[in-house]
PDB file of C-alpha atoms and ligand atoms in Angstrom:
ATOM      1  CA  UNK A   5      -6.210 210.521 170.420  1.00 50.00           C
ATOM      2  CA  UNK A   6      -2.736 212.113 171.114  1.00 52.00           C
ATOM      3  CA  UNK A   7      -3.514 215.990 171.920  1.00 54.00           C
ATOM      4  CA  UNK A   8      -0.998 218.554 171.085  1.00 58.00           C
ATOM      5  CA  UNK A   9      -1.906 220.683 174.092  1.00 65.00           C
ATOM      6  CA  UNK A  10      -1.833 223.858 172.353  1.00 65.00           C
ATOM      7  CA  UNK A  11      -1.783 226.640 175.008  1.00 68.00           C
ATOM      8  CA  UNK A  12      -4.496 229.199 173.274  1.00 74.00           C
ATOM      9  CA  UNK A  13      -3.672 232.563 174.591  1.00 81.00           C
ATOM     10  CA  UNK A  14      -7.236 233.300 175.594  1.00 92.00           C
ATOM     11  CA  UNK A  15      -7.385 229.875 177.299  1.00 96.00           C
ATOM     12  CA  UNK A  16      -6.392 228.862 180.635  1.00 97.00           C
ATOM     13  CA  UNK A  17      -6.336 224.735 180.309  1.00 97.00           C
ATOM     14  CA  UNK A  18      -7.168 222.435 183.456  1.00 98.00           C
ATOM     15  CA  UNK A  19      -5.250 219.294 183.962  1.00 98.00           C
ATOM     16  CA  UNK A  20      -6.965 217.060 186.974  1.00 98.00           C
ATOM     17  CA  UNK A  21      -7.088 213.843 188.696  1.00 98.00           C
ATOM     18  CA  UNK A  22      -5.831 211.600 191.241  1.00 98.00           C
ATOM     19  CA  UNK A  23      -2.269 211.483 192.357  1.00 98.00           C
ATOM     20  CA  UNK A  24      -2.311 207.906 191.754  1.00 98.00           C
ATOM     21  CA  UNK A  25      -4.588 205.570 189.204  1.00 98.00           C
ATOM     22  CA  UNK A  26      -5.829 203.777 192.009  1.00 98.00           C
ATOM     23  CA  UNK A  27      -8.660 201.565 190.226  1.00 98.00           C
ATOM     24  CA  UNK A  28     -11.473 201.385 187.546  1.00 98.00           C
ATOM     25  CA  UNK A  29     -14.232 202.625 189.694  1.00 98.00           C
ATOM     26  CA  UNK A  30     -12.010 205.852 190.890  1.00 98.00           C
ATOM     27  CA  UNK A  31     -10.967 206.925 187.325  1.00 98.00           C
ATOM     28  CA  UNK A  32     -14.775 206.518 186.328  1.00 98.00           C
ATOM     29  CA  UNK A  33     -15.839 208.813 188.899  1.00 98.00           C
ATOM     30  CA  UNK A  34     -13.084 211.409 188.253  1.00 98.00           C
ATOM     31  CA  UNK A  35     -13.307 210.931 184.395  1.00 98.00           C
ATOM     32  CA  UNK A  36     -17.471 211.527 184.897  1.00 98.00           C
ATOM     33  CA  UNK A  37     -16.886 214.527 187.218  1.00 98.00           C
ATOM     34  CA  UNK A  38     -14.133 216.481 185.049  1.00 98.00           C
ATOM     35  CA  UNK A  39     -15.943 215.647 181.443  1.00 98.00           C
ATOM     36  CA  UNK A  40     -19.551 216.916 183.279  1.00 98.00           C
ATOM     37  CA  UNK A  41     -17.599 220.099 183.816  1.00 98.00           C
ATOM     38  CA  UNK A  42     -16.657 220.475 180.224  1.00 97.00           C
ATOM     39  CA  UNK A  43     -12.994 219.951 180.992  1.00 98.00           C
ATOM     40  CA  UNK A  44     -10.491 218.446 178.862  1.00 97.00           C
ATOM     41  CA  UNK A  45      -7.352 217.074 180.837  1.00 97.00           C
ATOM     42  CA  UNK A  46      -6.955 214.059 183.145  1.00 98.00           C
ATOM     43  CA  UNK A  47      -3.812 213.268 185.019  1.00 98.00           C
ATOM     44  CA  UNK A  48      -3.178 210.269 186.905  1.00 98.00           C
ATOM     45  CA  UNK A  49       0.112 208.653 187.525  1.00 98.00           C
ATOM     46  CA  UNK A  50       1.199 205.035 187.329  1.00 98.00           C
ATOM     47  CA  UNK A  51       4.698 205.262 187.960  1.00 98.00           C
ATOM     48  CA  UNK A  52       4.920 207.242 191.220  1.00 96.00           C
ATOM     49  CA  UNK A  53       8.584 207.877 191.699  1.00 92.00           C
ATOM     50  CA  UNK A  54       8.483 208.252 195.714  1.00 92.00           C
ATOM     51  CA  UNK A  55      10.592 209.069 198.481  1.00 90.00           C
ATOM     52  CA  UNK A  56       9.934 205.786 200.165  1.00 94.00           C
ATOM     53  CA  UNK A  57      10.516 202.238 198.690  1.00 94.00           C
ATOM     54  CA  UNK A  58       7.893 200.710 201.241  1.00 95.00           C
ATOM     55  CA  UNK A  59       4.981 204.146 199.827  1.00 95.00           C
ATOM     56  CA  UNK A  60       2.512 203.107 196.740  1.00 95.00           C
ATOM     57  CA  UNK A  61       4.783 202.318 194.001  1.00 96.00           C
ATOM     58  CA  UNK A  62       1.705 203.094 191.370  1.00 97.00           C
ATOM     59  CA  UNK A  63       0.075 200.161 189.317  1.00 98.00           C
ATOM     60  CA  UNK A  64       2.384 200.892 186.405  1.00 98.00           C
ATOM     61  CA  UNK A  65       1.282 199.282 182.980  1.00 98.00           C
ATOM     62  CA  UNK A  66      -2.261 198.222 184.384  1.00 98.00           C
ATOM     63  CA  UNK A  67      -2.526 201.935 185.861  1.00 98.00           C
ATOM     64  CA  UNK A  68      -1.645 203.411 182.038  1.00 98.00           C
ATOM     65  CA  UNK A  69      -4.629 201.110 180.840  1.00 98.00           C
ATOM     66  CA  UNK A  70      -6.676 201.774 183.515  1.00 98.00           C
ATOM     67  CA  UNK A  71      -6.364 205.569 182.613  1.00 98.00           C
ATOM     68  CA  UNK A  72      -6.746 205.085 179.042  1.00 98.00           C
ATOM     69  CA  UNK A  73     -10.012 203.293 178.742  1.00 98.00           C
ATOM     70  CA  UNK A  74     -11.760 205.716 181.215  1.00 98.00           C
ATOM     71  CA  UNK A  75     -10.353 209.143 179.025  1.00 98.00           C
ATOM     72  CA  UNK A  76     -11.696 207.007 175.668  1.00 98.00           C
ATOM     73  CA  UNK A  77     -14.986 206.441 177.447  1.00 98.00           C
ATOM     74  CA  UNK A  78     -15.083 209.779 178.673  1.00 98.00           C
ATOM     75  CA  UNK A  79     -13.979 211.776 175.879  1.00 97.00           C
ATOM     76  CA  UNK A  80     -11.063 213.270 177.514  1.00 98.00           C
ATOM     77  CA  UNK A  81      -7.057 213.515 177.411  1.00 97.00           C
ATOM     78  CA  UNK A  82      -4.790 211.657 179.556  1.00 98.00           C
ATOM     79  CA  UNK A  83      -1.637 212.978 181.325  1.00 98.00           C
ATOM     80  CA  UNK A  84       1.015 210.342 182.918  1.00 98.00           C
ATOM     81  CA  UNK A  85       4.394 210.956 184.227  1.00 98.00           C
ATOM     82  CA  UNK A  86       6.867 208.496 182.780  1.00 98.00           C
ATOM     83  CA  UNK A  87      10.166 207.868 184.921  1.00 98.00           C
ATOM     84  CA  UNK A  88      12.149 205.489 182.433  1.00 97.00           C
ATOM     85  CA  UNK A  89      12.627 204.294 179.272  1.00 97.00           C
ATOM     86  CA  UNK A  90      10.102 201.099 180.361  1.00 97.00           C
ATOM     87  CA  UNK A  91       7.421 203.349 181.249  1.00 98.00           C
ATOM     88  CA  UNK A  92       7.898 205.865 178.144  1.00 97.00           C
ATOM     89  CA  UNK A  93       7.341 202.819 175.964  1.00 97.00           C
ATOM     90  CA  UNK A  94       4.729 201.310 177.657  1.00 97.00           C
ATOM     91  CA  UNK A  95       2.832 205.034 177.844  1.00 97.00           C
ATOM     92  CA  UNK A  96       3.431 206.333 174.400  1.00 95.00           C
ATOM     93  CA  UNK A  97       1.043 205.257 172.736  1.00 95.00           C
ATOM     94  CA  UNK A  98      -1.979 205.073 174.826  1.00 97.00           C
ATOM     95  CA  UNK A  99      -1.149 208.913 177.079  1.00 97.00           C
ATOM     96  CA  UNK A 100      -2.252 212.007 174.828  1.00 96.00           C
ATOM     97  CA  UNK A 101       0.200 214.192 177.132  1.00 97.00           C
ATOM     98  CA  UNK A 102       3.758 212.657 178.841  1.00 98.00           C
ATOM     99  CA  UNK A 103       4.832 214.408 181.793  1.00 98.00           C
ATOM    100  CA  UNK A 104       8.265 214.663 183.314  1.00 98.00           C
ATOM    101  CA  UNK A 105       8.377 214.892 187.102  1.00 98.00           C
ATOM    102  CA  UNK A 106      10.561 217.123 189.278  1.00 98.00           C
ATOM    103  CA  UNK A 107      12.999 214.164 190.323  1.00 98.00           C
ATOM    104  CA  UNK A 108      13.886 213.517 186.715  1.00 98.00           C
ATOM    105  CA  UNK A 109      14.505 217.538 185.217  1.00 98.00           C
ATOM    106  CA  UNK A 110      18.084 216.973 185.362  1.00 98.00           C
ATOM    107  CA  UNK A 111      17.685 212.909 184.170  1.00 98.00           C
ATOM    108  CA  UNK A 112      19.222 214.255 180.439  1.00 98.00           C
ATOM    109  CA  UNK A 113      19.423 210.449 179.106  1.00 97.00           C
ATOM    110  CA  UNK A 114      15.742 210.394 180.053  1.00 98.00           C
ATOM    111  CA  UNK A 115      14.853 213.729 177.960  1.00 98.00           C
ATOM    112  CA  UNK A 116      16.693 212.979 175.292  1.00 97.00           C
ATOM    113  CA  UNK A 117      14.473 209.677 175.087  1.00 97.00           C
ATOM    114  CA  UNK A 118      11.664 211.689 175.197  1.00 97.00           C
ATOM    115  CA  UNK A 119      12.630 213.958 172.758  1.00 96.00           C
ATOM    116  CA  UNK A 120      13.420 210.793 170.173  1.00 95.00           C
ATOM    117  CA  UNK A 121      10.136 208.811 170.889  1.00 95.00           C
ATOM    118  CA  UNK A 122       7.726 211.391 170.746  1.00 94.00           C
ATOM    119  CA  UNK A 123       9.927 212.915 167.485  1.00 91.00           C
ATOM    120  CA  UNK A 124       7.139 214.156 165.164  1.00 81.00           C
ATOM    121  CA  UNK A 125       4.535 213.128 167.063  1.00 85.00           C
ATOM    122  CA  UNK A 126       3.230 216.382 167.759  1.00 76.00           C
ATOM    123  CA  UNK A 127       3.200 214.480 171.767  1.00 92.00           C
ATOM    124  CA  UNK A 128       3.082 217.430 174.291  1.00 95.00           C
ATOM    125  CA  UNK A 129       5.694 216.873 176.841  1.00 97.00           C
ATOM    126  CA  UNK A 130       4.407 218.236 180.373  1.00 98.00           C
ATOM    127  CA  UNK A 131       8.131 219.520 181.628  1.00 98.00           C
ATOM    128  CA  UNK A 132       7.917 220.016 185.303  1.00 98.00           C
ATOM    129  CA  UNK A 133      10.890 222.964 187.479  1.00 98.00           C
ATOM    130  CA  UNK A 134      13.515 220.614 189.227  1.00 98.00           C
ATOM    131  CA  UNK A 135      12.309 221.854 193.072  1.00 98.00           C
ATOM    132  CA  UNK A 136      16.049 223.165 193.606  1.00 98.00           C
ATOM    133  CA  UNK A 137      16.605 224.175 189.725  1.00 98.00           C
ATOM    134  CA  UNK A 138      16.849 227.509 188.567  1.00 98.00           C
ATOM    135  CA  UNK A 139      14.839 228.839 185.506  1.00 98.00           C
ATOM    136  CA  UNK A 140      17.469 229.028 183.351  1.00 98.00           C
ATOM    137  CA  UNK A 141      18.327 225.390 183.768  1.00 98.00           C
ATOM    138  CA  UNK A 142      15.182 224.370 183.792  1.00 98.00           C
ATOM    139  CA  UNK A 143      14.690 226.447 180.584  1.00 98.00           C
ATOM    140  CA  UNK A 144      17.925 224.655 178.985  1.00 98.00           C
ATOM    141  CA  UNK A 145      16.800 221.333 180.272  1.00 98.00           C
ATOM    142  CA  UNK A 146      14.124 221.419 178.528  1.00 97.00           C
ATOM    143  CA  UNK A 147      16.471 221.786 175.169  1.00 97.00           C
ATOM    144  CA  UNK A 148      17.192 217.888 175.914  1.00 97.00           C
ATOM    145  CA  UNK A 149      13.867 216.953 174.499  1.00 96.00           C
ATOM    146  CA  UNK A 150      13.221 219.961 171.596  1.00 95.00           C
ATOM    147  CA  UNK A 151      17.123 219.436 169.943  1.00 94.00           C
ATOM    148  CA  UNK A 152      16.324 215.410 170.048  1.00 91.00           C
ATOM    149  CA  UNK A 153      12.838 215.990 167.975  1.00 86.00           C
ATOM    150  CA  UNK A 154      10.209 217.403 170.021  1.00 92.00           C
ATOM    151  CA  UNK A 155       9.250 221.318 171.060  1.00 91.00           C
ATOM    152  CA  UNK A 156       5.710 220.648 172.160  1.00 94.00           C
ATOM    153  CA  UNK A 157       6.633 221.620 175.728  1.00 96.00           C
ATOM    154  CA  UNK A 158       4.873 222.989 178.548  1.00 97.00           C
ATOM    155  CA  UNK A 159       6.719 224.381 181.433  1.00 98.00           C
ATOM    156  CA  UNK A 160       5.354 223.232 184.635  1.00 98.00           C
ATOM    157  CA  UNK A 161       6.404 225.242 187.665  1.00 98.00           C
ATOM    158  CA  UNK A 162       5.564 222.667 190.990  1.00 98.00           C
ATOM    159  CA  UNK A 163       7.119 224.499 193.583  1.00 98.00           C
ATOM    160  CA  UNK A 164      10.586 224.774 195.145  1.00 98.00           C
ATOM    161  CA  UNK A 165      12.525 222.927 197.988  1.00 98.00           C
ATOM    162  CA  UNK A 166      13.105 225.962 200.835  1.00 98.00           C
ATOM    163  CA  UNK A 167      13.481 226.502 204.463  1.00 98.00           C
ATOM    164  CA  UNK A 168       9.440 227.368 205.070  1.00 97.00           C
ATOM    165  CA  UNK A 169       7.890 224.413 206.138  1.00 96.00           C
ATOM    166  CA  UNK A 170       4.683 225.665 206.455  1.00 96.00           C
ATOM    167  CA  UNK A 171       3.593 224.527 202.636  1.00 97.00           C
ATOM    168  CA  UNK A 172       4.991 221.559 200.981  1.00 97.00           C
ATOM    169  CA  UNK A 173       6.935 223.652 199.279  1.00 98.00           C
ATOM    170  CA  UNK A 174       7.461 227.169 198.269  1.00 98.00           C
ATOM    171  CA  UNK A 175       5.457 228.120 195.021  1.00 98.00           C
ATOM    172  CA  UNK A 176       7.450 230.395 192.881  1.00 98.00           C
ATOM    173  CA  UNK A 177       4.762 232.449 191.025  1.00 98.00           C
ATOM    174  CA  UNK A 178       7.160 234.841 189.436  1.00 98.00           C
ATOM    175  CA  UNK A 179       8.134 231.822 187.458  1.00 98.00           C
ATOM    176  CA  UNK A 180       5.124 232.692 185.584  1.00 98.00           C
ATOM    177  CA  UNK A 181       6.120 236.210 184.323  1.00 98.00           C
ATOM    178  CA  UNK A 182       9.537 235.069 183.993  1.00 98.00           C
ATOM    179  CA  UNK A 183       8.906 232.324 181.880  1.00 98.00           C
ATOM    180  CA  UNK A 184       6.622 234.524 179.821  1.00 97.00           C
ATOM    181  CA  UNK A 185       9.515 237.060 178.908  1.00 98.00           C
ATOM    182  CA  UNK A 186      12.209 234.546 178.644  1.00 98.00           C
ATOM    183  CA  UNK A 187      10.625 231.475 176.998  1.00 97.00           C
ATOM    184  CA  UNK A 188       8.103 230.603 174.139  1.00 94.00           C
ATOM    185  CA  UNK A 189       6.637 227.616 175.676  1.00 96.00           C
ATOM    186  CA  UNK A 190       3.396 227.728 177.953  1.00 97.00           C
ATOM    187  CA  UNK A 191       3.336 227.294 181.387  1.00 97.00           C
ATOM    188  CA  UNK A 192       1.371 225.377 183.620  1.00 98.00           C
ATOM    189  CA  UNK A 193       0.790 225.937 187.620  1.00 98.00           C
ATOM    190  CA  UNK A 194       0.789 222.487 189.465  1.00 98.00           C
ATOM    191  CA  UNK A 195      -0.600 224.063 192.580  1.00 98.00           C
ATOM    192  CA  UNK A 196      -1.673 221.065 194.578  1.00 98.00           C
ATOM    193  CA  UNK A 197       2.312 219.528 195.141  1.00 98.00           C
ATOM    194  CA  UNK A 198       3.258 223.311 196.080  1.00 98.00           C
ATOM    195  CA  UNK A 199       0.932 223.452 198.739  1.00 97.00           C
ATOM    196  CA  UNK A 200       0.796 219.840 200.191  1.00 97.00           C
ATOM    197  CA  UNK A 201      -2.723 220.670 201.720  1.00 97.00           C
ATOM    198  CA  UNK A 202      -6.377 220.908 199.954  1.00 98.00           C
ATOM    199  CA  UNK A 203      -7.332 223.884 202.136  1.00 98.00           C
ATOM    200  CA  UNK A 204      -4.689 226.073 200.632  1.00 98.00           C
ATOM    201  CA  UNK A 205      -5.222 224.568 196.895  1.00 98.00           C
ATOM    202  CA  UNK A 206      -8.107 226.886 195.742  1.00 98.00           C
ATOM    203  CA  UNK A 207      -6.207 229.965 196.637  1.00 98.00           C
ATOM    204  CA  UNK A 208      -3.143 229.069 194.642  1.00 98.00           C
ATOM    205  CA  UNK A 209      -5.286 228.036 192.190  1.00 98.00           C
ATOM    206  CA  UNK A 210      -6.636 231.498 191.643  1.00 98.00           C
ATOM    207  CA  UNK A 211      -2.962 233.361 192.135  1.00 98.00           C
ATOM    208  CA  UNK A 212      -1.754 231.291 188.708  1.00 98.00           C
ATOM    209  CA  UNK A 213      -4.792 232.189 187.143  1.00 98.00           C
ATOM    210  CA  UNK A 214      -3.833 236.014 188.219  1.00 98.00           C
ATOM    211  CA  UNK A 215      -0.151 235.565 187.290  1.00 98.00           C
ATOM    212  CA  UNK A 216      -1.236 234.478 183.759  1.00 97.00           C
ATOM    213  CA  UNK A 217      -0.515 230.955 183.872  1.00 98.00           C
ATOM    214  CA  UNK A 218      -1.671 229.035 180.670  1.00 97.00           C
ATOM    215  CA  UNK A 219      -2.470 225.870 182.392  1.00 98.00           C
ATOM    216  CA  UNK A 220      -3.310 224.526 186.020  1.00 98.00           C
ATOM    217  CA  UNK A 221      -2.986 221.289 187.466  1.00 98.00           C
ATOM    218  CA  UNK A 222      -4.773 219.842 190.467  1.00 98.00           C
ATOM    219  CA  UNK A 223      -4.538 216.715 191.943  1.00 98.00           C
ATOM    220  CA  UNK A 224      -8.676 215.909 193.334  1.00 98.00           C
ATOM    221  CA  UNK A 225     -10.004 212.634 194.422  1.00 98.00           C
ATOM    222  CA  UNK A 226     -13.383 211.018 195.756  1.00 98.00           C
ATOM    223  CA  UNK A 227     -12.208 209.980 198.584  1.00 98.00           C
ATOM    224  CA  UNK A 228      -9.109 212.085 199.630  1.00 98.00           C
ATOM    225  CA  UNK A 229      -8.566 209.902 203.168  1.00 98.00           C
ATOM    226  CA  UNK A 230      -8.732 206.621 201.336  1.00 97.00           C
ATOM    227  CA  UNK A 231      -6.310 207.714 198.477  1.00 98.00           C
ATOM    228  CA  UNK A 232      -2.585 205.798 198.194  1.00 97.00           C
ATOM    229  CA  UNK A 233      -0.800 209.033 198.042  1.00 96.00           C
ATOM    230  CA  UNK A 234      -0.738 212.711 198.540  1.00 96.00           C
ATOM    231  CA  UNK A 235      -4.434 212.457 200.220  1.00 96.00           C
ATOM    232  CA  UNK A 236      -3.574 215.832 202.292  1.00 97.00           C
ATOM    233  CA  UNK A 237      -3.777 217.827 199.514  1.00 98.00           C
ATOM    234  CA  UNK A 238      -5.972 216.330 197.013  1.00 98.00           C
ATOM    235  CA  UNK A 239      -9.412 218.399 196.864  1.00 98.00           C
ATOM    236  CA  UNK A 240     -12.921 215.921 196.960  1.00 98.00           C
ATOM    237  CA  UNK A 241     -14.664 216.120 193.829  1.00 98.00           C
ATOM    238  CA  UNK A 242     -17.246 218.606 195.257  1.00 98.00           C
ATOM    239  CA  UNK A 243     -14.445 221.253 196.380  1.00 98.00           C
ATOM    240  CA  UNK A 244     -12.708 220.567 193.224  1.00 98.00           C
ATOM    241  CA  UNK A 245     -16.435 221.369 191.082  1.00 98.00           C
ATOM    242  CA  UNK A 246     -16.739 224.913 193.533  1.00 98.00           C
ATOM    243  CA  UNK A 247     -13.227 225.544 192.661  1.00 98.00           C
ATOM    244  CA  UNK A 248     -13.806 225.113 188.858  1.00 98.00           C
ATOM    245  CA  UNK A 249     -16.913 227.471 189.236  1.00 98.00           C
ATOM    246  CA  UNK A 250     -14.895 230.244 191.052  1.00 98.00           C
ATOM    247  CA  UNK A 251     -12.263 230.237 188.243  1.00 98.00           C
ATOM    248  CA  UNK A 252     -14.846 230.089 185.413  1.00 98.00           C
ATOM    249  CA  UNK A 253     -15.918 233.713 187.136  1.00 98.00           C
ATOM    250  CA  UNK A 254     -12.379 234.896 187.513  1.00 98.00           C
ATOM    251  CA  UNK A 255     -11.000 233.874 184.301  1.00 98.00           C
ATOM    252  CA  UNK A 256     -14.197 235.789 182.599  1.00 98.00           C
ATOM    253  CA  UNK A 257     -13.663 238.711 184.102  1.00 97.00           C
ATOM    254  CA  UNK A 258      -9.935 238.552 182.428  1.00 96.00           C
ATOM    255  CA  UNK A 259     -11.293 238.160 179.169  1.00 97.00           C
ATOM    256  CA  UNK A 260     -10.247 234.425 179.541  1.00 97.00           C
ATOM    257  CA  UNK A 261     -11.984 230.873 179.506  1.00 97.00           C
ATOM    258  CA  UNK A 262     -11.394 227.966 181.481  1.00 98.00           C
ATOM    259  CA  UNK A 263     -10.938 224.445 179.281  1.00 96.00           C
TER     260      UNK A 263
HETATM  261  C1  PEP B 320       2.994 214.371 190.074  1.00 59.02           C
HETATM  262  O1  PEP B 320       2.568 215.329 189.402  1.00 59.02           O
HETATM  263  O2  PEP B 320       2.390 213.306 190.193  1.00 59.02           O
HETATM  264  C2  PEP B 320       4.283 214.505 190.785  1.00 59.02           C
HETATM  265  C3  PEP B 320       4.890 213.462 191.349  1.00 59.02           C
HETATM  266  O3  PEP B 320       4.731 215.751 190.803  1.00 59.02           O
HETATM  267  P1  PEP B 320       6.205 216.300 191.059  1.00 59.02           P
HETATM  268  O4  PEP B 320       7.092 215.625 190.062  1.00 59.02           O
HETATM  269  O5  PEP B 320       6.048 217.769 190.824  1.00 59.02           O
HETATM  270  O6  PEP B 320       6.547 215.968 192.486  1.00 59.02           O
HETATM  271 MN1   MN B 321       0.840 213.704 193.931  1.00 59.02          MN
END
């Protein structure tokens, strides 16, 4: 069921999960938990490009199936980042939404693959801010995959490399505005790799939702301590379920509604 993730302007989309598809049982309890809230979106990834060789690689092709039959069974979209042209053929067809991760903005062979396979398709194209790139090449960047077939992009701003070290890294939430008066494309808020720690998640959370953001990701897992990567700042299902509930209220009062 390959979702165009059209950005409604009165809608303000959620795209959760797990850092990493982990296993069957995990994805079942996160699929169960983001479908009972009447959400839409599940990321997962299963090509984890990380800093470390010896850190959780992801489960690659088993990961992608993994996260497929628990969105069928649940009703709901996936979102995978794909790193290469092995994992864009192996995701194509079974991820609704392809995202490109903040190592690979300026990986133009990469795009321009993207842009041909999902040529169209109709495929949205998660396109997430290099984390030393400035708008404007991240804004022509993104060219790489509408002039090769495919303008079903949405902007994902992720947070940039700085010298604060007190967050994972520095959320730039005047991307938001900016991207609004420069660019066509919707943009989405990936607020849990911006703040590298759950405690801080719900309040970024609720600045995107203030800045106008058209989409929010969230990384949220049942068992944060157990999980193979980025456990710090992925919220437990329960904090991620209060967190929903808060921005339900918030995006009401803006005349908005949380999908
Ligand atoms: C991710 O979303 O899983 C990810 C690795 O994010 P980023 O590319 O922003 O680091
Ligand atoms: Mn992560």
């Amino acid at each position: 069921m390959i979702n165009n993730l059209v950005c409604a302007k009165n809608e303000i989309r959620i795209i959760a999960g797990p850092c990493a598809v982990e296993d069957d049982k995990q994805m079942d309890k996160i699929c169960s938990c983001i479908a009972s809230l009447g959400l839409k979106y599940v990321r997962g990834g299963a090509y984890k490009p990380r800093h470390s060789p010896h850190s959780f690689q992801g489960l690659g092709f088993d990961g992608i199936k993994i996260l497929k039959s628990n969105c069928d069974k649940h009703n709901l979209y996936s979102v995978s980042e794909v790193v290469d042209k092995k994992s864009l053929l192996e995701s194509k067809d079974n991820i609704d939404v392809l995202q490109i991760g903040t190592r690979n903005m300026t990986n133009y062979s990469l795009l321009t693959e993207v842009g041909h396979v999902t040529k169209n398709t109709e495929q949205a194209v998660i396109f997430k801010r290099g984390m030393s790139a400035k708008i404007s090449e991240w804004l022509m960047a993104c060219e790489y995959i509408s002039m090769h077939g495919n303008g079903n992009i949405i902007l994902c701003e992720r947070g940039l490399r700085s010298f604060e070290d007190s967050t994972r890294f520095t959320l730039d939430i005047s991307a938001v505005p900016v991207v609004h008066r420069q660019s066509l494309y919707p943009i989405c808020v990936d607020v849990s790799h911006a703040a590298g720690n759950a405690w801080m998640v719900p309040d970024l959370a609720k600045a995107a939702l203030a800045a106008g953001a058209d989409a929010i990701m969230l990384e949220t897992h049942p068992s944060p301590k157990e999980a193979k990567c980025d456990g710090s700042q992925q919220l437990d299902l329960e904090s991620f379920k209060n967190l929903i509930f808060e921005l339900q209220m918030l995006a009401k009062a803006i005349g908005k509604k949380i999908v």
